Coordinates of C-alpha atoms and ligand atoms in Angstrom, one line a residue:
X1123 CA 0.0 0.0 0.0
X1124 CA 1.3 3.6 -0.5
X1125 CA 1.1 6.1 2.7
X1126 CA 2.4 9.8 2.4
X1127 CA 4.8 11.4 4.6
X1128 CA 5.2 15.1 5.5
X1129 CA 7.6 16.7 6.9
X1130 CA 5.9 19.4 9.3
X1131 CA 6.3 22.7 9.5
X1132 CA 7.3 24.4 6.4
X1133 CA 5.6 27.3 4.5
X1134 CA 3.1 27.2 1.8
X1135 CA 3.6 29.3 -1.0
X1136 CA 3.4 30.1 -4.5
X1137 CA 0.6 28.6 -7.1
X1138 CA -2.0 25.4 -6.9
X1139 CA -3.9 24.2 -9.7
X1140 CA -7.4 23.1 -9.0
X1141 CA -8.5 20.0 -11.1
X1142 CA -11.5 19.4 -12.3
X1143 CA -14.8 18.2 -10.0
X1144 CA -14.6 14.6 -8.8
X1145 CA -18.2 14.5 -8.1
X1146 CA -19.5 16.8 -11.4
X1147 CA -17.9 14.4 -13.0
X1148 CA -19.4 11.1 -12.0
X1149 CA -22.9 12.9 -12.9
X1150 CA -21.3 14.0 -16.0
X1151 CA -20.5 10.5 -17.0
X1152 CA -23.9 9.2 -16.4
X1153 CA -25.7 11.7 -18.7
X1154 CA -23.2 10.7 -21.7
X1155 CA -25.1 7.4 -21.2
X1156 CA -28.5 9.0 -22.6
X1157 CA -26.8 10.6 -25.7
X1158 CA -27.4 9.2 -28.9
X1159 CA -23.6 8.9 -29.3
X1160 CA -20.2 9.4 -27.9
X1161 CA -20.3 12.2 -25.6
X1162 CA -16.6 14.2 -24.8
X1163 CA -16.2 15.7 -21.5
X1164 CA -13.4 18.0 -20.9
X1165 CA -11.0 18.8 -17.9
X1166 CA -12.1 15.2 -16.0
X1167 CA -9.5 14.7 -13.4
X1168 CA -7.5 11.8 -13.2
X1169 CA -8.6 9.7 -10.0
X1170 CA -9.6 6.1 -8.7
X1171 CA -13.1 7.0 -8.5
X1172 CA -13.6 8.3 -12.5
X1173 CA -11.9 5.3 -13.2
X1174 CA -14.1 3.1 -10.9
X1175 CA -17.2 4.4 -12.7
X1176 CA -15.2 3.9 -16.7
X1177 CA -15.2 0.5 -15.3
X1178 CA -18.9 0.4 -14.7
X1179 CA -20.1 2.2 -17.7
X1180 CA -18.4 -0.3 -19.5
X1181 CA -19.5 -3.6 -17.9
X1182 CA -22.7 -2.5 -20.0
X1183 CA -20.9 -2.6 -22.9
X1184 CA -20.7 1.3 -23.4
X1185 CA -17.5 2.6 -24.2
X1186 CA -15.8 4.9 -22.1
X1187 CA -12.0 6.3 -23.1
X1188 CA -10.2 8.2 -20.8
X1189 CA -7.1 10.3 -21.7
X1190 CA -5.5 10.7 -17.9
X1191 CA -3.4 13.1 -19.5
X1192 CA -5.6 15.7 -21.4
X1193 CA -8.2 14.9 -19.0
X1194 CA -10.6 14.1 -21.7
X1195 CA -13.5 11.3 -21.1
X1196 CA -15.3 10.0 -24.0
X1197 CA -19.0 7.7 -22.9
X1198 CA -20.1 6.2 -25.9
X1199 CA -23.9 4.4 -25.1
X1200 CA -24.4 3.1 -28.4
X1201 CA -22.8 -0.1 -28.0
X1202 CA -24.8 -0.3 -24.2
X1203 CA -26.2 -4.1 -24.1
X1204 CA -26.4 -5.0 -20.5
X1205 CA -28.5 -2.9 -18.2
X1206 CA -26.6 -3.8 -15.1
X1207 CA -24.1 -2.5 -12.2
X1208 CA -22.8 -5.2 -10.4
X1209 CA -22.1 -5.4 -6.9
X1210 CA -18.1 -5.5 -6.9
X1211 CA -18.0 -2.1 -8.2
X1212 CA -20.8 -0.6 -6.9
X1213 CA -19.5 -1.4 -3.0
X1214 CA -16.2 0.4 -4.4
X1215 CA -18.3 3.4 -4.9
X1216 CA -21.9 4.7 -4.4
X1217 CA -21.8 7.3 -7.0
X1218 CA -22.0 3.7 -9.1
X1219 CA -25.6 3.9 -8.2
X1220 CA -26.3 6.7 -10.7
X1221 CA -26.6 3.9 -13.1
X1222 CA -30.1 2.9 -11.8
X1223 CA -31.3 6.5 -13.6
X1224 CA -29.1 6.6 -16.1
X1225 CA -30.1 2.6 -17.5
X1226 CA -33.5 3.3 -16.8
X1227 CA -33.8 7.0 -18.4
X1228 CA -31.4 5.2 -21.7
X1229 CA -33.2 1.6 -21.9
X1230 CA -35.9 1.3 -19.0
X1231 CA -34.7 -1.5 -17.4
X1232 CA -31.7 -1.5 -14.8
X1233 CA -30.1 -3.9 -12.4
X1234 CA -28.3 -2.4 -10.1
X1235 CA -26.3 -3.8 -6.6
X1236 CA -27.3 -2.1 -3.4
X1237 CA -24.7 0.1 -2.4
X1238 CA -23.6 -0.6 1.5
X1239 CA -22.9 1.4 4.3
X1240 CA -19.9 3.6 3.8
X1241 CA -17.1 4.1 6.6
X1242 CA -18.8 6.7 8.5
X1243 CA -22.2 5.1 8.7
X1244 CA -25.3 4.2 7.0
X1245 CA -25.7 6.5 4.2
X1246 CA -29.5 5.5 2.4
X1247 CA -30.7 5.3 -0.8
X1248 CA -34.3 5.4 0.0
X1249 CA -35.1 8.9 -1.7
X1250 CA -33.6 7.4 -5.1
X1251 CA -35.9 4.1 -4.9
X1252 CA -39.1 5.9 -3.5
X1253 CA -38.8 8.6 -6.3
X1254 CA -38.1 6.4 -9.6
X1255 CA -41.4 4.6 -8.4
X1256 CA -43.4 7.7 -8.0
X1257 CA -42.3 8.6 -11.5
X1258 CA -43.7 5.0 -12.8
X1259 CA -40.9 2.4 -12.2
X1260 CA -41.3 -1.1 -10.9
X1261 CA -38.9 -1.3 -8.1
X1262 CA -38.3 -4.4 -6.6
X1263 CA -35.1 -6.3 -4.4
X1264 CA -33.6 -9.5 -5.9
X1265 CA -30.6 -10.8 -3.8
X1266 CA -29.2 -7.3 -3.2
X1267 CA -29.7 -5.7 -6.1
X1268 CA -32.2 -3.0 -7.3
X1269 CA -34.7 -3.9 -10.4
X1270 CA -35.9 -1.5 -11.8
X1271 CA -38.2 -1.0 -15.0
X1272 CA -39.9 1.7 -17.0
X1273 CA -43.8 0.4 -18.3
X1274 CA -43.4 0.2 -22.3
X1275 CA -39.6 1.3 -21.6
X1276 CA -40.2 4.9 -20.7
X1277 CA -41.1 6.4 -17.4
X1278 CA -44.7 7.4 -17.4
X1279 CA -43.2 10.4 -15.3
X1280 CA -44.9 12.4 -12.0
X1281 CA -43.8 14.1 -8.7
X1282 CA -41.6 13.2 -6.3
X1283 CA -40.6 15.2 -2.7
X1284 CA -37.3 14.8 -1.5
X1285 CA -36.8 14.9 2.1
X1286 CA -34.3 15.6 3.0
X1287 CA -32.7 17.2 0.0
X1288 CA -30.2 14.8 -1.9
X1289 CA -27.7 15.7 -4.5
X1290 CA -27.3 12.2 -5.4
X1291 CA -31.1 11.3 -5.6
X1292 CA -32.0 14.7 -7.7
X1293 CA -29.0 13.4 -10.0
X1294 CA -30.5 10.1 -10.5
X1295 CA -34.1 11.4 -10.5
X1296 CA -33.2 13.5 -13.2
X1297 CA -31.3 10.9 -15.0
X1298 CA -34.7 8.8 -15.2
X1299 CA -37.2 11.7 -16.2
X1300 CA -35.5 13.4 -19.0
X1301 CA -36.4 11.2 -21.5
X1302 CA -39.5 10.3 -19.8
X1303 CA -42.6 10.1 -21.8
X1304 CA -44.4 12.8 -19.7
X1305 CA -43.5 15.4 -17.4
X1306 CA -41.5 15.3 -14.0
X1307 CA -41.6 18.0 -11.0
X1308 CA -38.7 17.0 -8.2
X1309 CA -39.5 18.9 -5.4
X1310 CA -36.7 19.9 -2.7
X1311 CA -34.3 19.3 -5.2
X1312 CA -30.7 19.9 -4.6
X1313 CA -28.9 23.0 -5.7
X1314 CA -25.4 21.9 -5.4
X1315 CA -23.1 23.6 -8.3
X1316 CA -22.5 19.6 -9.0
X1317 CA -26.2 19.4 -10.0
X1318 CA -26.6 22.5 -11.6
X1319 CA -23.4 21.9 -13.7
X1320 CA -25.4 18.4 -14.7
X1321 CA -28.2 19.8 -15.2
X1322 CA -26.7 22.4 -17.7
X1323 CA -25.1 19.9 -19.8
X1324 CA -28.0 17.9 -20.2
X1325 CA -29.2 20.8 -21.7
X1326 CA -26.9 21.4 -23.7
X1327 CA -27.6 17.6 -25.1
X1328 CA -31.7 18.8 -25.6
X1329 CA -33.2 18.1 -22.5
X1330 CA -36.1 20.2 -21.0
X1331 CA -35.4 20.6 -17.4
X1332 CA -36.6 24.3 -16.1
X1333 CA -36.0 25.6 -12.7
X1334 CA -32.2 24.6 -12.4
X1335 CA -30.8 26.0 -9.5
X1336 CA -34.0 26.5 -7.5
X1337 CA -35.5 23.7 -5.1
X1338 CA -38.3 22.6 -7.8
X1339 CA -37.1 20.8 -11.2
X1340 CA -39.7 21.0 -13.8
X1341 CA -38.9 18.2 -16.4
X1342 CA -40.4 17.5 -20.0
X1343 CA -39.2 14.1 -21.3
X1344 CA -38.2 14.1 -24.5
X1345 CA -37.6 11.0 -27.4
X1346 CA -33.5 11.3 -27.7
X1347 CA -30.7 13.2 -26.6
X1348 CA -27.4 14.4 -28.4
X1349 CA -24.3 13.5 -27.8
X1350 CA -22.0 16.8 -26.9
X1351 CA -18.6 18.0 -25.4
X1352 CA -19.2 20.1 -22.4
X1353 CA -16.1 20.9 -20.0
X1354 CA -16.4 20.3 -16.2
X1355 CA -16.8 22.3 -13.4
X1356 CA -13.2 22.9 -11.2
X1357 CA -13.6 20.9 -8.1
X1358 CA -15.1 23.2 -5.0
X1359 CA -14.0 20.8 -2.5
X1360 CA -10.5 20.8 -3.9
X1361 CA -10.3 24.4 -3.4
X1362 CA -11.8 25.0 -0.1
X1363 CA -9.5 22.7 0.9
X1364 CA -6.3 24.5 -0.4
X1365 CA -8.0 27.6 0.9
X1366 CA -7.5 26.1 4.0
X1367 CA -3.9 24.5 3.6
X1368 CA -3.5 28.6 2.7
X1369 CA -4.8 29.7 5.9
X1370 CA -2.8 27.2 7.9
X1371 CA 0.6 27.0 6.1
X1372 CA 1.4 29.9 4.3
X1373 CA 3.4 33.1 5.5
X1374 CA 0.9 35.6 7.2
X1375 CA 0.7 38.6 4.8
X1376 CA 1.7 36.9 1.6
X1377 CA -0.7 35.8 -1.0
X1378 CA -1.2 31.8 -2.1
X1379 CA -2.6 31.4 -5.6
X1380 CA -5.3 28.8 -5.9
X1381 CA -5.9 28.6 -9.8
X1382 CA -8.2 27.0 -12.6
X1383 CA -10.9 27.4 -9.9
X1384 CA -14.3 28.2 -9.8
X1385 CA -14.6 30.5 -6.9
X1386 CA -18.7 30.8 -7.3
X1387 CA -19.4 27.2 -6.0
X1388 CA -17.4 27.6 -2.7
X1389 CA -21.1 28.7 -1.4
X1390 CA -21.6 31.9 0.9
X1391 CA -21.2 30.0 4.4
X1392 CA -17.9 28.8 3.7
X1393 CA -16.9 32.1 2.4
X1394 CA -17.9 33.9 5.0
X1395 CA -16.6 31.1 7.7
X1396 CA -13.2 31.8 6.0
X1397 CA -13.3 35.3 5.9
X1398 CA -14.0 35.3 9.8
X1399 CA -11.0 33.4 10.9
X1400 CA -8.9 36.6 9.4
X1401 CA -7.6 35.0 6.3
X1402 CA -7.7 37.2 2.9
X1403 CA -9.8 36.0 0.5
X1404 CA -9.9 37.2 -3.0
X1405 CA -11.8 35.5 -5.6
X1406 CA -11.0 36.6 -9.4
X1407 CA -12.9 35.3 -12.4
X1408 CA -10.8 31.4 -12.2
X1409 CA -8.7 31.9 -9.8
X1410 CA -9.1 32.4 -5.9
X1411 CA -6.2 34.4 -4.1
X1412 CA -5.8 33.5 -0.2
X1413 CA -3.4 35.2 2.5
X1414 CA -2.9 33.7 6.1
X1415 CA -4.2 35.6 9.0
X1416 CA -1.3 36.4 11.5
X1417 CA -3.6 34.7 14.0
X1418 CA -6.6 32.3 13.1
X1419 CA -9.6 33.4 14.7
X1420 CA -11.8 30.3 15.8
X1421 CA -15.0 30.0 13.8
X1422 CA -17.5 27.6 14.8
X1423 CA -19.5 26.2 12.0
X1424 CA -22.5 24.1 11.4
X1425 CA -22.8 21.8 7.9
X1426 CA -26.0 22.4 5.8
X1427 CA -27.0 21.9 2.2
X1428 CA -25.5 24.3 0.0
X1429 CA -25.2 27.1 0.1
X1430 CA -24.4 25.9 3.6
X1431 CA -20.9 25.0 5.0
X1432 CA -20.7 21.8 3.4
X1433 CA -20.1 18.7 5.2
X1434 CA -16.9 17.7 2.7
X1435 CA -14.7 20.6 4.3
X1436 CA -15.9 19.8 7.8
X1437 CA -13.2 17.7 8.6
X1438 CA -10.6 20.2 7.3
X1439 CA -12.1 23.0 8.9
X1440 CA -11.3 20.7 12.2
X1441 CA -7.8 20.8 11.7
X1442 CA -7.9 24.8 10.7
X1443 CA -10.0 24.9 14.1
X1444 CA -6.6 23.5 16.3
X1445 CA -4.8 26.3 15.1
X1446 CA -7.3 29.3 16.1
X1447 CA -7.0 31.4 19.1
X1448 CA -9.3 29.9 21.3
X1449 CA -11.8 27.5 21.0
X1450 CA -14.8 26.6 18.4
X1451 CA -17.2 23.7 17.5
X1452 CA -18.6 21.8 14.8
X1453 CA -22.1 20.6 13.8
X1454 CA -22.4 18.2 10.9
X1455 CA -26.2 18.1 10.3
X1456 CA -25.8 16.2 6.8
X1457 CA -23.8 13.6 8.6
X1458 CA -24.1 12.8 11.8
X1459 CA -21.3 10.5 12.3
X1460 CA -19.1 11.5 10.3
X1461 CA -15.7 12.0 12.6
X1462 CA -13.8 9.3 12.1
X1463 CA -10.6 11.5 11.8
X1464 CA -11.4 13.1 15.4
X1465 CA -9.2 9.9 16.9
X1466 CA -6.4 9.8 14.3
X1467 CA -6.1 13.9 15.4
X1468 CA -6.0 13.1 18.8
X1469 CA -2.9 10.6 18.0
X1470 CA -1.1 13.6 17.0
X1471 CA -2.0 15.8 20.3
X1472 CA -5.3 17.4 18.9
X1473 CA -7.8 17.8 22.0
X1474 CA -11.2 17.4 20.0
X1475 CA -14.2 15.6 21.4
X1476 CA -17.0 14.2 19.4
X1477 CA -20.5 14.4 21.9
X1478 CA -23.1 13.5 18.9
X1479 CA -23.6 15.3 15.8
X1480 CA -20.7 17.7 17.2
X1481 CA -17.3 18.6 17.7
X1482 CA -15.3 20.5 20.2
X1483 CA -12.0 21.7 18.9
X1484 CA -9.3 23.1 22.0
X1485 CA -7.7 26.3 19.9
X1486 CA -4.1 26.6 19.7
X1487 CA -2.9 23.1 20.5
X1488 CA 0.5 21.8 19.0
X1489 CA 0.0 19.3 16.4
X1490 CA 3.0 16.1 16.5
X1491 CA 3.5 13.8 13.9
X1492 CA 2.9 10.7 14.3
X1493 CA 1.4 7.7 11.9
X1494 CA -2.2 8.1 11.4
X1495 CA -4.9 6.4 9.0
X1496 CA -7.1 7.3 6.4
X1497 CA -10.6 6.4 6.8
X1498 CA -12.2 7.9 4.1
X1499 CA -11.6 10.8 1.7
X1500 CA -12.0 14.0 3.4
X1501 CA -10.9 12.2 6.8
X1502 CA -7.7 11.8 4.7
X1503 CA -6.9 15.0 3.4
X1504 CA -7.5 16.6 7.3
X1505 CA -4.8 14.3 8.3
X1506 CA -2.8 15.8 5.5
X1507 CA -3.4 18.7 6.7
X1508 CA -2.3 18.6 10.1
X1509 CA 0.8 17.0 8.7
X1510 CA 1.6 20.5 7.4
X1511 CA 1.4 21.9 10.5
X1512 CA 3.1 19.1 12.8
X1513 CA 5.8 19.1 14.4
X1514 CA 8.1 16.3 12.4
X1515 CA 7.2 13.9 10.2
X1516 CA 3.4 12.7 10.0
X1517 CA 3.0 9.2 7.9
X1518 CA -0.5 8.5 6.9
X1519 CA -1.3 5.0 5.8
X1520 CA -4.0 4.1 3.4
X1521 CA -4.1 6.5 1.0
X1522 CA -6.0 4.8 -1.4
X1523 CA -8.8 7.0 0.0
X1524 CA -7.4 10.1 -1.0
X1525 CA -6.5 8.5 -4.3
X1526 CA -10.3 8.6 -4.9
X1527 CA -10.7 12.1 -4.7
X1528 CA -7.2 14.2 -4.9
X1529 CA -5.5 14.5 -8.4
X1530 CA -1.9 14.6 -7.5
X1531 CA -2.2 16.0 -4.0
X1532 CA 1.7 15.8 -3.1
X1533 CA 2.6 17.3 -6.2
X1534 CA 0.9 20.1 -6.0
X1535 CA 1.9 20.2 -2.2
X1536 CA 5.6 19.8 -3.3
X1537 CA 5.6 22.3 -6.3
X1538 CA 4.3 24.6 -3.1
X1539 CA 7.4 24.3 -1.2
X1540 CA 6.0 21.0 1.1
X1541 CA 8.1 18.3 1.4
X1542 CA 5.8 15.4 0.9
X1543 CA 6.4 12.3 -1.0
X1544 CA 4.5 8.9 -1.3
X1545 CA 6.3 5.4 -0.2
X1546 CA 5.2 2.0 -0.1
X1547 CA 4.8 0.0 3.0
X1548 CA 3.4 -3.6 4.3
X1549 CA 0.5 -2.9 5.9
X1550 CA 1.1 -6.4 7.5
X1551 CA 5.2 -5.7 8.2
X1552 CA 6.0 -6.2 11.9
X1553 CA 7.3 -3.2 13.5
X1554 CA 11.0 -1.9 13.2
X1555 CA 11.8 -1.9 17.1
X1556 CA 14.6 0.5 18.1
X1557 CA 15.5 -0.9 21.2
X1558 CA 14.5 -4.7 21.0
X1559 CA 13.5 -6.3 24.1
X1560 CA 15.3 -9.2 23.4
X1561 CA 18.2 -8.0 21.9
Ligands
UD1_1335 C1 -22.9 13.7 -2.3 C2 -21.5 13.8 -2.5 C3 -20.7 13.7 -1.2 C4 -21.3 14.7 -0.2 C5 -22.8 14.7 -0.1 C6 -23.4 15.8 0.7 C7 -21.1 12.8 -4.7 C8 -20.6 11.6 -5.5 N1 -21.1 12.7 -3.4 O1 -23.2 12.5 -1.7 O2 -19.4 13.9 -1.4 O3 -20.8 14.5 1.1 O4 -23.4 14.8 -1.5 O5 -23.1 17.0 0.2 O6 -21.5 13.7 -5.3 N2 -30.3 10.7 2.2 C9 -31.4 9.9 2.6 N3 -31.9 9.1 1.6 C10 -31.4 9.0 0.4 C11 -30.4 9.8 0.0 C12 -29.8 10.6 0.9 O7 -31.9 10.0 3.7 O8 -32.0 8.2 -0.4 C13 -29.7 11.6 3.2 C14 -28.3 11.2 3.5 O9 -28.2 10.3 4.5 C15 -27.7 12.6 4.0 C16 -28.5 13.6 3.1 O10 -29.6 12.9 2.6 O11 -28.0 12.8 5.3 C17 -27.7 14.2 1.9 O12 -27.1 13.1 1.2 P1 -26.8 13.2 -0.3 O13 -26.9 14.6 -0.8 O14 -27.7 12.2 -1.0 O15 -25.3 12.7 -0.5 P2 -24.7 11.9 -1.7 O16 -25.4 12.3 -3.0 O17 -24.7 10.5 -1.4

């Protein structure tokens, strides 16, 4: 397995490149599925989940090429012969459920695995299953996986409430209705840039989908959709969470340049959060331009839908939160479990205390480095993140998580004056003593 190690301690400065959106792009994917031929999608970034879902676009027998390099996807349906998502792909991924929308809206008829619980707790799918039965599909359970199927092979279409709001359910809802054969109203639909940036390209290939960006989606189905190149969105998550490297390791009073971003889709709260712990913040048309406060100012925060704080920087706003001047606390009301990094902190000196659906962060508390381990994805990248500001060398195992979701991380780090480099280890090695017992 490969684990990163940083050397703590050492200032951030100079330029970042944002890549492109990890989870705009998984949307993305799915609506070149409904084309009526190969669809290009510009400035895709290079990452184990795209290529997770390449892999189960084509078990269908659609054809997906990828140029890592030029970060150009092409999803070509036309060849699509197997309405299915299997199960040892899906676990890898829940986004992988977006082909229960995307089969049914292309073929009506979709077999599709159950996604699991994920590592910080049940996360439900049954907003996604409710909805593509009140828009008309048979839904039913057949060891583990989801049938679904459209009457005469196209959605009837109808109205569907989400409750809560769901950015993964509205993507999938909208996946099934567009080329319904009537119309579709989602209500409480989510607004995340992610959808909105789907919606538009969908679009763009000649659906009718009114009220993008607002909480209602009005949907006419319509017979066939063109294939088209549409670039993706630059990855909000990437950049709040640079923003915050910024704030945490670069020189107070100098500026850190965070570009090919899209500055828009960081959402007021998080904004404003940022703005309130005394860092500079100035956002230009694709680039976003950050200076570190002298002292952080501690900024409690709670996570909401967007344009709430969202629950992806939570965990990185933790480690931000170590550093401030006194101290602050953190809600996660999307998530309510989701703190698996609060013990791995804690391993290097962080005082934090999870009491339900919150945090307690001690403010100005000496991070150490120590070896810690990746949980998930934006568990990961906090533990990163402390690493920057540790004293000594932090090792964090498992970064097959960050894989999923950071293009490059320690390149961009180490262009930015970090030293931070990946090895290899054995997992399974016993430990190197340095004073064996029975020597
Ligand atoms: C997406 C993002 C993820 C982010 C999350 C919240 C992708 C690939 N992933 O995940 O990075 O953390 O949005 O911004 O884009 N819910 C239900 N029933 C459902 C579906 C969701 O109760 O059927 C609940 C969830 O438990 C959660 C809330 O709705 O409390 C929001 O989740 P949702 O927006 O669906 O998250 P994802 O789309 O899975």
């Amino acid at each position: 397995m490969d684990k990163l190690v940083i050397e703590g301690g050492h200032t951030l400065r100079g330029t970042l490149p944002i890549s492109g959106s990890k989870n705009t792009a998984l949307a993305l994917m799915a609506a070149g599925l409904l084309g009526d031929g190969p669809t290009t999608l510009e400035n895709i970034p290079n990452l184990r989940d795209i290529n997770t879902f390449a892999r189960v676009i084509g078990v269908t027998g659609a054809e997906v090429a990828f140029d890592p390099v030029e970060h150009v996807l092409t999803v070509d349906p036309t060849t699509l012969e197997y309405p299915e998502a299997p199960y040892e792909l899906v676990k890898r991924m829940r986004a992988s459920f977006y082909m229960l929308g995307a089969l049914l809206g292309r073929v009506g008829e979709a077999r599709v695995s159950l996604p699991g619980g994920c590592a910080w707790g049940p996360r439900p799918v049954d907003l996604h299953l409710r909805g593509m039965e009140a828009f008309g599909a048979s839904v039913a359970l057949d060891q583990g996986y989801v049938v679904a199927r459209a009457p005469g092979g196209r959605l009837p279409g109808g109205v569907f409430r989400l409750e809560p709001s769901s950015v993964g359910a509205t993507i999938n809802l909208v996946l099934a209705t567009v080329t319904a054969r009537g119309g579709s109203r989602i209500e409480n639909a989510a607004i995340e840039p992610d959808v909105v940036v789907f919606c538009d390209a969908l679009r763009a290939m000649g659906a009718r989908i009114d009220g993008v960006g607002t909480r209602t989606l009005e949907i006419e189905g319509v017979s066939s959709l063109r294939p088209v190149t549409f670039r993706n969105a630059s990855d909000r998550i990437e950049l709040g969470t640079f923003m915050i490297a910024a704030a945490l390791a670069g020189a107070p009073g100098e500026t850190v340049r965070l570009s090919h971003a899209d500055p828009g889709h960081l959402g007021e709260a998080f904004t404003e959060a940022f703005l309130r712990t005394g860092a500079g913040f100035q956002p230009g048309p694709d680039f976003v331009e950050v200076v570190a406060p002298e002292e952080i100012r501690p900024v409690s925060i709670e996570t909401a839908v967007y344009p709430g704080f969202p629950t992806d920087l939570q965990a990185q706003w933790t480690v931000l939160m170590t550093q401030a001047s006194g101290n602050s606390k953190i809600i996660d009301n999307v998530y309510f479990d989701r703190f698996k990094h609060i013990p791995e902190l804690r391993r290097m000196g962080v005082n934090a205390i999870v009491i339900g659906n919150e945090v307690v962060i001690e403010g100005k508390i000496p991070i150490q480095g120590a070896q810690v381990m990746s949980t998930d994805l934006r568990a990961s990248v906090s533990l990163v993140l402390a690493g920057l500001v540790a004293e000594g060398e932090t090792h964090v195992l498992r970064i097959y998580h960050l894989d999923r979701g950071y293009e490059n991380l320690e390149n961009k780090l180490a262009a930015a004056g970090i030293p931070i480099r990946r090895e290899r280890y054995d997992e399974f090695a016993d430990p190197v003593l340095e004073h064996p017992h029975d020597a």
